[in-house]
mmCIF file of C-alpha atoms and ligand atoms in Angstrom:
data_model
loop_
_atom_site.group_PDB
_atom_site.id
_atom_site.type_symbol
_atom_site.label_atom_id
_atom_site.label_comp_id
_atom_site.label_asym_id
_atom_site.label_seq_id
_atom_site.Cartn_x
_atom_site.Cartn_y
_atom_site.Cartn_z
ATOM 1 C CA MET A 305 155.552 69.578 129.369
ATOM 2 C CA ASP A 306 156.306 72.963 131.087
ATOM 3 C CA ASN A 307 152.952 74.385 130.383
ATOM 4 C CA GLN A 308 151.062 71.325 131.331
ATOM 5 C CA ASP A 309 149.319 70.875 134.648
ATOM 6 C CA PHE A 310 150.749 69.015 137.665
ATOM 7 C CA ALA A 311 148.192 66.221 137.197
ATOM 8 C CA THR A 312 149.294 65.661 133.609
ATOM 9 C CA ARG A 313 153.018 65.848 134.325
ATOM 10 C CA GLN A 314 152.832 63.384 137.269
ATOM 11 C CA ILE A 315 151.772 60.839 134.824
ATOM 12 C CA HIS A 316 153.671 61.638 131.696
ATOM 13 C CA ALA A 317 156.822 63.597 132.555
ATOM 14 C CA GLY A 318 160.074 61.869 131.794
ATOM 15 C CA SER A 319 158.402 58.927 130.035
ATOM 16 C CA LEU A 320 161.122 56.916 128.214
ATOM 17 C CA GLU A 321 160.592 55.151 125.000
ATOM 18 C CA ARG A 322 159.686 51.533 125.988
ATOM 19 C CA GLU A 323 161.574 49.516 123.541
ATOM 20 C CA ASN A 324 165.257 50.669 123.710
ATOM 21 C CA PHE A 325 166.687 48.739 126.838
ATOM 22 C CA ARG A 326 168.579 45.715 126.810
ATOM 23 C CA PRO A 327 168.172 44.045 130.174
ATOM 24 C CA LEU A 328 169.579 40.600 130.630
ATOM 25 C CA VAL A 329 166.567 39.385 132.701
ATOM 26 C CA MET A 330 163.042 39.856 131.293
ATOM 27 C CA PRO A 331 161.678 42.941 133.118
ATOM 28 C CA ILE A 332 158.389 42.687 134.833
ATOM 29 C CA HIS A 333 155.744 44.100 132.412
ATOM 30 C CA GLN A 334 153.436 45.264 135.205
ATOM 31 C CA SER A 335 150.961 46.772 132.828
ATOM 32 C CA ALA A 336 147.349 45.862 132.243
ATOM 33 C CA THR A 337 147.267 47.397 128.813
ATOM 34 C CA PHE A 338 149.589 48.192 125.834
ATOM 35 C CA TYR A 339 149.104 51.192 123.666
ATOM 36 C CA PHE A 340 148.648 51.029 119.839
ATOM 37 C CA ASP A 341 150.356 53.001 116.974
ATOM 38 C CA SER A 342 146.928 53.586 115.532
ATOM 39 C CA VAL A 343 143.245 52.613 115.592
ATOM 40 C CA GLU A 344 144.006 50.364 112.720
ATOM 41 C CA GLN A 345 146.841 48.440 114.507
ATOM 42 C CA GLY A 346 144.634 47.976 117.500
ATOM 43 C CA ALA A 347 142.003 46.519 115.269
ATOM 44 C CA ALA A 348 144.557 44.304 113.733
ATOM 45 C CA LEU A 349 145.825 43.027 117.058
ATOM 46 C CA PHE A 350 142.285 42.269 118.174
ATOM 47 C CA ALA A 351 141.517 40.453 114.958
ATOM 48 C CA GLY A 352 144.660 38.320 115.357
ATOM 49 C CA GLU A 353 146.028 39.664 112.082
ATOM 50 C CA GLU A 354 149.024 41.147 113.765
ATOM 51 C CA ASP A 355 151.093 39.573 116.693
ATOM 52 C CA GLY A 356 151.577 41.714 119.734
ATOM 53 C CA TYR A 357 150.232 42.730 123.095
ATOM 54 C CA PHE A 358 147.097 44.672 123.881
ATOM 55 C CA TYR A 359 145.664 43.513 127.339
ATOM 56 C CA THR A 360 147.274 41.319 129.985
ATOM 57 C CA ARG A 361 144.338 39.045 130.400
ATOM 58 C CA ILE A 362 145.058 37.961 126.754
ATOM 59 C CA ASP A 363 148.877 38.097 126.609
ATOM 60 C CA ASN A 364 151.801 39.789 128.307
ATOM 61 C CA PRO A 365 155.632 39.371 127.596
ATOM 62 C CA ASN A 366 156.185 37.766 130.998
ATOM 63 C CA GLN A 367 153.365 35.271 130.375
ATOM 64 C CA ARG A 368 154.524 34.452 126.897
ATOM 65 C CA GLU A 369 158.086 33.928 127.852
ATOM 66 C CA LEU A 370 157.282 31.619 130.760
ATOM 67 C CA ALA A 371 154.664 29.732 128.836
ATOM 68 C CA THR A 372 157.032 29.219 125.970
ATOM 69 C CA ARG A 373 159.804 28.124 128.209
ATOM 70 C CA LEU A 374 157.469 25.576 129.990
ATOM 71 C CA ALA A 375 156.335 24.243 126.605
ATOM 72 C CA GLU A 376 159.936 23.835 125.524
ATOM 73 C CA LEU A 377 160.815 21.906 128.690
ATOM 74 C CA GLU A 378 157.803 19.572 128.329
ATOM 75 C CA GLY A 379 158.253 18.984 124.677
ATOM 76 C CA GLY A 380 155.035 20.605 123.656
ATOM 77 C CA GLU A 381 154.262 23.203 120.865
ATOM 78 C CA SER A 382 152.623 25.776 123.037
ATOM 79 C CA GLY A 383 151.739 26.656 126.466
ATOM 80 C CA LEU A 384 149.589 28.963 128.730
ATOM 81 C CA VAL A 385 150.068 30.102 132.340
ATOM 82 C CA PHE A 386 147.331 30.631 134.921
ATOM 83 C CA ALA A 387 146.692 32.231 138.261
ATOM 84 C CA SER A 388 146.573 28.740 139.956
ATOM 85 C CA GLY A 389 146.811 25.169 139.273
ATOM 86 C CA MET A 390 143.111 24.943 139.594
ATOM 87 C CA GLY A 391 142.773 27.844 137.182
ATOM 88 C CA ALA A 392 144.767 25.884 134.586
ATOM 89 C CA ILE A 393 142.901 22.618 135.194
ATOM 90 C CA SER A 394 139.436 24.214 135.160
ATOM 91 C CA SER A 395 140.250 26.473 132.044
ATOM 92 C CA MET A 396 141.450 23.323 130.244
ATOM 93 C CA PHE A 397 138.269 21.265 131.151
ATOM 94 C CA TRP A 398 135.849 24.034 130.342
ATOM 95 C CA SER A 399 137.437 24.580 126.953
ATOM 96 C CA LEU A 400 137.148 20.899 125.910
ATOM 97 C CA VAL A 401 133.943 19.393 127.454
ATOM 98 C CA ARG A 402 130.286 20.164 126.787
ATOM 99 C CA SER A 403 127.042 18.790 128.175
ATOM 100 C CA GLY A 404 126.636 15.056 127.424
ATOM 101 C CA ASP A 405 130.415 14.415 127.409
ATOM 102 C CA HIS A 406 132.084 11.679 129.550
ATOM 103 C CA ILE A 407 135.320 12.004 131.520
ATOM 104 C CA ILE A 408 137.365 9.151 132.962
ATOM 105 C CA ALA A 409 139.490 10.276 135.885
ATOM 106 C CA ASN A 410 141.900 8.640 138.162
ATOM 107 C CA LYS A 411 140.426 7.790 141.473
ATOM 108 C CA THR A 412 143.223 9.384 143.385
ATOM 109 C CA LEU A 413 143.509 13.193 142.593
ATOM 110 C CA TYR A 414 144.333 16.345 144.414
ATOM 111 C CA GLY A 415 141.187 17.084 146.533
ATOM 112 C CA CYS A 416 140.103 20.213 144.571
ATOM 113 C CA THR A 417 140.460 18.590 141.167
ATOM 114 C CA TYR A 418 138.327 15.660 142.572
ATOM 115 C CA GLU A 419 135.810 18.097 143.697
ATOM 116 C CA LEU A 420 135.581 19.816 140.403
ATOM 117 C CA LEU A 421 134.935 16.431 138.760
ATOM 118 C CA TYR A 422 132.866 14.856 141.435
ATOM 119 C CA GLU A 423 130.665 17.905 142.477
ATOM 120 C CA GLY A 424 131.022 20.514 139.601
ATOM 121 C CA PHE A 425 130.774 18.764 136.335
ATOM 122 C CA PRO A 426 127.649 16.480 137.059
ATOM 123 C CA ARG A 427 125.754 19.835 137.456
ATOM 124 C CA PHE A 428 126.397 20.472 133.832
ATOM 125 C CA ASN A 429 125.339 17.012 132.635
ATOM 126 C CA ILE A 430 128.992 15.861 132.198
ATOM 127 C CA ASP A 431 129.468 12.358 133.443
ATOM 128 C CA VAL A 432 132.691 11.313 135.302
ATOM 129 C CA ASP A 433 133.845 7.751 136.025
ATOM 130 C CA PHE A 434 136.534 7.569 138.750
ATOM 131 C CA VAL A 435 138.808 4.730 138.054
ATOM 132 C CA ASP A 436 141.975 3.310 139.431
ATOM 133 C CA LEU A 437 144.026 4.047 136.383
ATOM 134 C CA SER A 438 147.171 2.561 137.699
ATOM 135 C CA VAL A 439 145.674 -0.787 137.012
ATOM 136 C CA SER A 440 146.749 -2.240 133.746
ATOM 137 C CA GLY A 441 143.965 -3.214 131.328
ATOM 138 C CA ILE A 442 141.202 -1.235 133.163
ATOM 139 C CA LEU A 443 140.796 1.791 130.785
ATOM 140 C CA GLU A 444 139.218 -0.411 128.015
ATOM 141 C CA LYS A 445 136.277 -1.122 130.175
ATOM 142 C CA PHE A 446 135.214 2.527 130.664
ATOM 143 C CA LEU A 447 135.896 4.039 127.263
ATOM 144 C CA ARG A 448 132.597 4.982 125.402
ATOM 145 C CA PRO A 449 131.669 7.142 122.408
ATOM 146 C CA GLU A 450 131.097 10.119 124.518
ATOM 147 C CA THR A 451 134.477 9.938 126.231
ATOM 148 C CA ARG A 452 136.189 13.193 125.687
ATOM 149 C CA ILE A 453 139.028 13.221 128.317
ATOM 150 C CA VAL A 454 141.110 10.686 130.397
ATOM 151 C CA TYR A 455 142.624 12.473 133.286
ATOM 152 C CA ILE A 456 145.353 11.378 135.620
ATOM 153 C CA GLU A 457 147.971 12.473 138.163
ATOM 154 C CA THR A 458 151.144 10.266 138.060
ATOM 155 C CA PRO A 459 152.657 10.093 140.719
ATOM 156 C CA ALA A 460 149.227 10.661 142.290
ATOM 157 C CA ASN A 461 148.522 13.056 145.102
ATOM 158 C CA PRO A 462 148.749 11.663 147.888
ATOM 159 C CA ASN A 463 149.172 7.900 147.465
ATOM 160 C CA LEU A 464 152.049 8.045 144.934
ATOM 161 C CA LYS A 465 150.342 5.543 142.727
ATOM 162 C CA ILE A 466 151.916 5.407 139.277
ATOM 163 C CA SER A 467 149.922 5.137 136.068
ATOM 164 C CA ASP A 468 151.316 3.946 132.743
ATOM 165 C CA ILE A 469 150.996 7.044 130.486
ATOM 166 C CA ASN A 470 152.095 5.146 127.365
ATOM 167 C CA TYR A 471 149.408 2.432 127.880
ATOM 168 C CA LEU A 472 146.614 4.878 128.678
ATOM 169 C CA ALA A 473 147.348 7.134 125.681
ATOM 170 C CA SER A 474 147.763 4.279 123.139
ATOM 171 C CA THR A 475 144.529 2.534 124.546
ATOM 172 C CA ALA A 476 142.517 5.853 124.471
ATOM 173 C CA HIS A 477 143.732 6.919 121.049
ATOM 174 C CA THR A 478 143.196 3.460 119.532
ATOM 175 C CA TYR A 479 139.569 3.676 120.742
ATOM 176 C CA ASN A 480 139.150 7.265 119.467
ATOM 177 C CA PRO A 481 141.987 9.496 118.411
ATOM 178 C CA GLU A 482 139.984 12.583 119.452
ATOM 179 C CA ILE A 483 140.113 11.721 123.171
ATOM 180 C CA LYS A 484 142.478 13.989 125.076
ATOM 181 C CA VAL A 485 144.773 12.217 127.554
ATOM 182 C CA VAL A 486 145.639 14.726 130.283
ATOM 183 C CA VAL A 487 148.384 14.279 132.724
ATOM 184 C CA ASP A 488 148.890 16.475 135.870
ATOM 185 C CA ASN A 489 152.759 16.599 135.958
ATOM 186 C CA THR A 490 153.024 18.622 139.166
ATOM 187 C CA PHE A 491 154.748 15.870 141.314
ATOM 188 C CA ALA A 492 157.216 14.982 138.590
ATOM 189 C CA THR A 493 158.029 18.276 136.707
ATOM 190 C CA PRO A 494 159.323 18.077 133.193
ATOM 191 C CA TYR A 495 162.828 17.327 134.576
ATOM 192 C CA LEU A 496 161.646 13.842 135.797
ATOM 193 C CA GLN A 497 158.845 12.947 133.365
ATOM 194 C CA GLN A 498 157.524 14.259 130.045
ATOM 195 C CA PRO A 499 154.107 12.881 129.385
ATOM 196 C CA LEU A 500 153.698 14.344 125.898
ATOM 197 C CA GLY A 501 156.636 12.283 124.761
ATOM 198 C CA LEU A 502 154.892 9.222 126.175
ATOM 199 C CA GLY A 503 151.696 9.870 124.105
ATOM 200 C CA ALA A 504 149.675 12.198 126.301
ATOM 201 C CA ASP A 505 147.898 15.171 124.728
ATOM 202 C CA ILE A 506 147.951 17.836 127.461
ATOM 203 C CA VAL A 507 150.094 18.381 130.488
ATOM 204 C CA VAL A 508 148.741 20.604 133.443
ATOM 205 C CA HIS A 509 150.744 21.919 136.400
ATOM 206 C CA SER A 510 150.268 23.573 139.629
ATOM 207 C CA SER A 511 153.384 25.771 139.141
ATOM 208 C CA THR A 512 152.971 26.759 142.783
ATOM 209 C CA LYS A 513 155.106 23.725 143.475
ATOM 210 C CA TYR A 514 158.471 22.629 142.082
ATOM 211 C CA LEU A 515 158.407 24.819 138.868
ATOM 212 C CA ASN A 516 158.496 28.003 141.092
ATOM 213 C CA GLY A 517 160.103 26.048 143.983
ATOM 214 C CA HIS A 518 160.285 28.778 146.643
ATOM 215 C CA GLY A 519 156.773 28.698 148.101
ATOM 216 C CA ASP A 520 155.918 32.374 147.392
ATOM 217 C CA VAL A 521 153.643 32.058 144.334
ATOM 218 C CA VAL A 522 150.323 30.411 143.481
ATOM 219 C CA ALA A 523 150.121 29.622 139.749
ATOM 220 C CA GLY A 524 149.417 26.976 136.999
ATOM 221 C CA ALA A 525 150.231 26.037 133.431
ATOM 222 C CA VAL A 526 148.932 24.019 130.490
ATOM 223 C CA ILE A 527 151.011 22.630 127.714
ATOM 224 C CA SER A 528 149.841 21.006 124.501
ATOM 225 C CA ASP A 529 149.750 21.303 120.696
ATOM 226 C CA ALA A 530 149.194 24.796 119.274
ATOM 227 C CA ALA A 531 145.525 24.371 118.231
ATOM 228 C CA THR A 532 144.575 23.019 121.694
ATOM 229 C CA ILE A 533 146.360 25.808 123.482
ATOM 230 C CA LYS A 534 144.695 28.303 121.218
ATOM 231 C CA LEU A 535 141.339 26.844 122.099
ATOM 232 C CA ILE A 536 142.053 26.945 125.821
ATOM 233 C CA ALA A 537 143.365 30.626 125.450
ATOM 234 C CA ASP A 538 140.421 31.769 123.437
ATOM 235 C CA ASN A 539 137.771 30.019 125.572
ATOM 236 C CA GLY A 540 138.817 28.777 128.987
ATOM 237 C CA LEU A 541 141.223 31.602 129.891
ATOM 238 C CA ARG A 542 139.762 34.481 128.059
ATOM 239 C CA TYR A 543 136.111 34.199 129.239
ATOM 240 C CA PHE A 544 135.381 31.002 131.157
ATOM 241 C CA THR A 545 137.813 31.598 134.042
ATOM 242 C CA GLY A 546 139.828 34.665 133.325
ATOM 243 C CA SER A 547 142.436 33.070 135.538
ATOM 244 C CA VAL A 548 145.330 35.076 134.498
ATOM 245 C CA LEU A 549 148.832 34.917 135.960
ATOM 246 C CA GLY A 550 150.219 38.354 136.997
ATOM 247 C CA PRO A 551 153.496 39.517 135.383
ATOM 248 C CA PHE A 552 155.305 39.551 138.886
ATOM 249 C CA GLU A 553 154.355 35.971 139.481
ATOM 250 C CA CYS A 554 155.574 34.991 136.004
ATOM 251 C CA PHE A 555 158.912 36.733 136.884
ATOM 252 C CA LEU A 556 159.292 34.748 140.126
ATOM 253 C CA ILE A 557 158.534 31.431 138.358
ATOM 254 C CA SER A 558 160.957 32.208 135.555
ATOM 255 C CA ARG A 559 163.536 32.891 138.252
ATOM 256 C CA GLY A 560 162.687 29.659 140.013
ATOM 257 C CA LEU A 561 162.767 27.540 136.794
ATOM 258 C CA LYS A 562 166.497 28.452 136.208
ATOM 259 C CA THR A 563 167.407 25.970 139.052
ATOM 260 C CA LEU A 564 164.720 23.300 138.531
ATOM 261 C CA ASP A 565 167.311 20.522 137.597
ATOM 262 C CA LEU A 566 169.600 21.359 140.584
ATOM 263 C CA ARG A 567 166.687 21.516 142.922
ATOM 264 C CA MET A 568 165.029 18.289 141.781
ATOM 265 C CA GLU A 569 168.295 16.341 142.042
ATOM 266 C CA LYS A 570 168.721 17.370 145.638
ATOM 267 C CA HIS A 571 165.035 16.908 146.421
ATOM 268 C CA CYS A 572 165.139 13.403 144.972
ATOM 269 C CA ALA A 573 168.352 12.380 146.694
ATOM 270 C CA ASN A 574 167.031 13.693 150.126
ATOM 271 C CA ALA A 575 163.679 11.863 149.482
ATOM 272 C CA ARG A 576 165.368 8.577 148.879
ATOM 273 C CA GLU A 577 167.199 8.746 152.149
ATOM 274 C CA VAL A 578 164.021 9.743 154.020
ATOM 275 C CA ALA A 579 161.988 6.944 152.400
ATOM 276 C CA GLU A 580 164.642 4.264 153.270
ATOM 277 C CA PHE A 581 164.690 5.652 156.894
ATOM 278 C CA LEU A 582 160.864 5.432 157.118
ATOM 279 C CA GLU A 583 160.707 1.921 155.664
ATOM 280 C CA GLN A 584 163.149 0.371 158.212
ATOM 281 C CA ASP A 585 161.342 2.046 161.181
ATOM 282 C CA LYS A 586 158.858 -0.330 162.877
ATOM 283 C CA ARG A 587 156.591 2.481 163.859
ATOM 284 C CA VAL A 588 155.942 2.936 160.148
ATOM 285 C CA LYS A 589 153.313 0.628 158.702
ATOM 286 C CA ASN A 590 154.117 1.263 155.064
ATOM 287 C CA VAL A 591 155.820 3.786 152.819
ATOM 288 C CA ASN A 592 154.562 4.917 149.350
ATOM 289 C CA PHE A 593 157.555 5.960 147.392
ATOM 290 C CA PRO A 594 158.120 5.060 143.706
ATOM 291 C CA GLY A 595 161.881 4.699 144.298
ATOM 292 C CA LEU A 596 161.497 1.854 146.765
ATOM 293 C CA PRO A 597 161.582 -1.719 145.451
ATOM 294 C CA SER A 598 158.468 -2.387 147.584
ATOM 295 C CA HIS A 599 156.446 0.161 145.474
ATOM 296 C CA PRO A 600 154.018 -1.762 143.299
ATOM 297 C CA ALA A 601 155.016 0.201 140.204
ATOM 298 C CA TYR A 602 158.852 0.432 141.049
ATOM 299 C CA LYS A 603 159.785 -0.717 137.431
ATOM 300 C CA LEU A 604 157.304 1.399 135.632
ATOM 301 C CA ALA A 605 158.549 4.398 137.588
ATOM 302 C CA GLN A 606 162.125 3.685 136.573
ATOM 303 C CA LYS A 607 160.887 3.472 132.864
ATOM 304 C CA GLN A 608 158.771 6.531 132.876
ATOM 305 C CA MET A 609 160.574 8.858 135.267
ATOM 306 C CA LYS A 610 164.301 9.991 135.382
ATOM 307 C CA LEU A 611 164.076 9.920 139.180
ATOM 308 C CA PRO A 612 161.262 8.822 141.529
ATOM 309 C CA GLY A 613 160.502 12.336 142.726
ATOM 310 C CA ALA A 614 160.600 13.715 146.291
ATOM 311 C CA MET A 615 157.063 13.088 147.536
ATOM 312 C CA ILE A 616 156.454 10.339 150.062
ATOM 313 C CA SER A 617 153.347 9.262 151.912
ATOM 314 C CA PHE A 618 153.300 6.737 154.691
ATOM 315 C CA GLU A 619 151.052 5.235 157.299
ATOM 316 C CA LEU A 620 152.119 5.069 160.910
ATOM 317 C CA ALA A 621 151.384 2.057 162.978
ATOM 318 C CA GLY A 622 148.838 3.946 165.126
ATOM 319 C CA ASN A 623 145.570 5.822 164.808
ATOM 320 C CA LYS A 624 144.749 9.374 163.699
ATOM 321 C CA GLU A 625 145.657 10.757 167.207
ATOM 322 C CA TYR A 626 149.095 8.919 167.119
ATOM 323 C CA CYS A 627 149.697 10.635 163.625
ATOM 324 C CA ALA A 628 148.719 14.066 164.955
ATOM 325 C CA ASN A 629 151.013 13.696 167.893
ATOM 326 C CA PHE A 630 153.830 12.645 165.571
ATOM 327 C CA VAL A 631 153.363 15.668 163.360
ATOM 328 C CA ASN A 632 152.819 18.037 166.225
ATOM 329 C CA ASN A 633 156.323 16.972 167.455
ATOM 330 C CA CYS A 634 158.030 17.556 164.162
ATOM 331 C CA LYS A 635 160.252 20.771 164.630
ATOM 332 C CA LEU A 636 162.284 21.169 161.343
ATOM 333 C CA CYS A 637 159.436 19.707 159.123
ATOM 334 C CA ARG A 638 156.638 22.178 159.181
ATOM 335 C CA CYS A 639 153.081 21.010 159.311
ATOM 336 C CA ALA A 640 151.853 22.682 155.986
ATOM 337 C CA VAL A 641 150.016 21.780 152.756
ATOM 338 C CA SER A 642 151.660 22.479 149.372
ATOM 339 C CA LEU A 643 154.835 20.980 148.310
ATOM 340 C CA GLY A 644 157.933 21.433 146.205
ATOM 341 C CA ASP A 645 159.452 24.073 148.395
ATOM 342 C CA ALA A 646 162.934 24.330 149.949
ATOM 343 C CA GLU A 647 161.241 23.651 153.292
ATOM 344 C CA THR A 648 160.279 20.124 154.197
ATOM 345 C CA LEU A 649 156.437 20.077 154.673
ATOM 346 C CA ILE A 650 154.254 17.444 156.305
ATOM 347 C CA GLN A 651 150.491 17.220 156.166
ATOM 348 C CA HIS A 652 147.564 14.920 156.885
ATOM 349 C CA PRO A 653 145.802 14.378 153.576
ATOM 350 C CA ALA A 654 142.507 12.983 155.043
ATOM 351 C CA SER A 655 141.801 16.121 156.977
ATOM 352 C CA MET A 656 143.637 18.670 154.684
ATOM 353 C CA THR A 657 144.378 18.416 151.045
ATOM 354 C CA HIS A 658 141.870 15.587 150.471
ATOM 355 C CA ASN A 659 139.075 16.670 152.965
ATOM 356 C CA SER A 660 136.723 17.081 149.886
ATOM 357 C CA TYR A 661 136.544 13.202 149.638
ATOM 358 C CA SER A 662 133.937 11.455 151.670
ATOM 359 C CA PRO A 663 135.092 8.909 154.094
ATOM 360 C CA GLU A 664 133.945 6.215 151.654
ATOM 361 C CA ALA A 665 135.802 7.851 148.751
ATOM 362 C CA LEU A 666 138.900 8.177 150.833
ATOM 363 C CA ALA A 667 138.873 4.386 151.680
ATOM 364 C CA ASP A 668 138.122 3.620 148.162
ATOM 365 C CA ALA A 669 141.132 5.587 146.876
ATOM 366 C CA GLY A 670 143.385 4.096 149.523
ATOM 367 C CA ILE A 671 143.875 7.338 151.558
ATOM 368 C CA ALA A 672 143.834 5.952 155.094
ATOM 369 C CA GLU A 673 143.212 8.129 158.155
ATOM 370 C CA ASN A 674 146.597 7.361 159.373
ATOM 371 C CA LEU A 675 148.355 8.356 156.066
ATOM 372 C CA LEU A 676 150.710 11.325 156.167
ATOM 373 C CA ARG A 677 152.326 13.075 153.147
ATOM 374 C CA ILE A 678 155.874 14.641 153.279
ATOM 375 C CA SER A 679 157.341 17.001 150.682
ATOM 376 C CA VAL A 680 160.995 16.440 151.082
ATOM 377 C CA GLY A 681 162.792 19.725 151.066
ATOM 378 C CA LEU A 682 166.286 20.926 150.353
ATOM 379 C CA GLU A 683 167.620 20.880 153.819
ATOM 380 C CA SER A 684 170.252 18.317 154.853
ATOM 381 C CA ALA A 685 168.748 14.762 154.591
ATOM 382 C CA SER A 686 170.345 13.832 157.953
ATOM 383 C CA ASP A 687 168.643 16.823 159.662
ATOM 384 C CA ILE A 688 165.332 15.974 158.158
ATOM 385 C CA ILE A 689 165.622 12.301 159.281
ATOM 386 C CA ALA A 690 166.777 13.344 162.712
ATOM 387 C CA ASP A 691 163.706 15.451 163.094
ATOM 388 C CA LEU A 692 161.355 12.633 161.943
ATOM 389 C CA LYS A 693 163.109 10.187 164.321
ATOM 390 C CA GLN A 694 162.734 12.436 167.430
ATOM 391 C CA ALA A 695 159.114 13.010 166.641
ATOM 392 C CA LEU A 696 158.516 9.273 166.413
ATOM 393 C CA ASP A 697 160.484 8.742 169.589
ATOM 394 C CA HIS A 698 158.233 11.384 171.236
ATOM 395 C CA CYS A 699 155.110 9.374 170.283
ATOM 396 C CA ASP A 700 156.464 6.319 172.103
ATOM 397 C CA ASN A 701 156.695 8.135 175.450
HETATM 398 O O1 7XF B 817 145.665 25.680 142.354
HETATM 399 P P1 7XF B 817 146.914 25.165 142.987
HETATM 400 O O2 7XF B 817 148.233 25.933 142.358
HETATM 401 O O3 7XF B 817 146.930 25.074 144.507
HETATM 402 O O4 7XF B 817 147.075 23.721 142.396
HETATM 403 C C1 7XF B 817 146.136 22.693 142.477
HETATM 404 C C2 7XF B 817 146.883 21.474 142.389
HETATM 405 C C3 7XF B 817 146.902 20.742 141.155
HETATM 406 N N1 7XF B 817 147.480 19.455 141.053
HETATM 407 C C4 7XF B 817 148.203 18.869 141.998
HETATM 408 C C5 7XF B 817 148.797 17.507 141.813
HETATM 409 C C6 7XF B 817 148.160 19.538 143.251
HETATM 410 O O5 7XF B 817 148.887 19.031 144.168
HETATM 411 C C7 7XF B 817 147.564 20.784 143.400
HETATM 412 C C8 7XF B 817 147.640 21.509 144.713
HETATM 413 N N2 7XF B 817 148.002 20.740 145.731
HETATM 414 C C9 7XF B 817 148.299 21.258 147.046
HETATM 415 C C10 7XF B 817 148.705 20.092 147.939
HETATM 416 O O6 7XF B 817 148.406 19.023 147.595
HETATM 417 O O7 7XF B 817 149.280 20.358 149.036
HETATM 418 C C11 7XF B 817 147.194 22.183 147.563
HETATM 419 C C12 7XF B 817 147.215 22.514 148.967
HETATM 420 S S1 7XF B 817 145.544 22.518 149.674
#
C-alpha cells in the first residue's frame, strides 16, 4: 500500500475481509456489485450454476433475507421484494400475461392498480373485466379460456369490501388450474390473513404500509411458489421493470417487521373503538369496517381474517364540502394518503387515492364523493376519537 498513490489508497487502504463479522442484525449490504473469486466463478453465478450474489438488481443479501422472511410469514415457498407496491404488481403482471390474455379484476382496487389494468393493459391487447368479486357466484360468469389472472384486494381499498378467497380460488382452479389467483394482502398483512393457505396462488404487497409500519419507505413484495417467483425474478424484475428495492429500505422493513404482530393488535383494537364511535354518531351516514356486525361480509371476515384490520371508510351525512371541512378540522389525524403508519391518517379517496377512476367508475365501485378513509394509527384510541368528535362538532357550527 505504501508505494501506491493516494487515489488508489483512498479506495483500498484498510479493506477488511468481508466475511468474518458476526453482527446480530443483518448489516446493510449497500453494494451494487459483488466481486468474484475468478472469471469461472462469475460465469457460474451468471449461469445459475452456483448460488451467490453478483449484482443488486438480481439479488442482494438484504433483499434475500427480507423476501425469505415474508415468504415464510405468508406460507409461500419463495418471495421477491420491489421498489414499490406498484413495482411488485406490475412486475408480477408483466411476467404472467401476454397479448390476447384476459384478466378478471375486482371493481374496487387501489387507484394506480386500477389505472394499470384499465388504461395500461388494453394498449397491449390484454382484455380486463372489472367485476364485483365480493359477490358470491359471480366469477363463473366471467371465466373464459383466455383468462390468465383473477386479481383482488380483500379488504378492498377504499370501501373495505371482502371477497371470499377460498371460493374465488376453487372456482378459478376448477375451471382451469393454470389460472393464477392473485390477492393484494396490503390491508390485512400476513398476521391477519394468509391467502395462499386459502387457495390463492400469489400474494402481492405494498410493503410501504403495515409491513414496514413507520411511514419512511416505499416498497413492495410478491410471494408465491418457487417456479412463479423465479419467472417474475427472471422476467418482470430483471428486465420488464427493474423495480429493485435498495438494501437500506430492506433493512428498514426487516426492522419494522419484527413488531408486526404487536402493531397490528394495537391498530386493530384502536380501529374497533373508532368504528364503533363513528357508527353511533348521527353525522356519519354509514361505516365500512369488517369488524362491525353491520358489514355485509362480517361473518366471512371472521372466517378469513384473524382480526378485521385497522382501515375504516365512512360517508358523512353531508356533501363533499362538508367532508372537506371535517378533515380540515382534524388536528391529531393528519390529512394524508398511505396507511399502516403509527400516525392516524385520513384522506378523501375520490379526489386522492382513487382520482384515476372516472366519476362513473367511482359510482359503480361504490366510492361516493362523501366517502372518507381513515388508517387508524397507534396513538391512544380515546385521543383519536376525541379529535374526530371535535372535527365533527366544528362542522355543525
Ligand atoms: O406503490 P405503493 O407502495 O404505493 O403501493 C401501491 C398499492 C398497492 N396496493 C394497495 C392495496 C395500496 O393501497 C397501494 C398504495 N396505496 C396508497 C393509499 O391507498 O393510500 C397510495 C397512496 S396514493
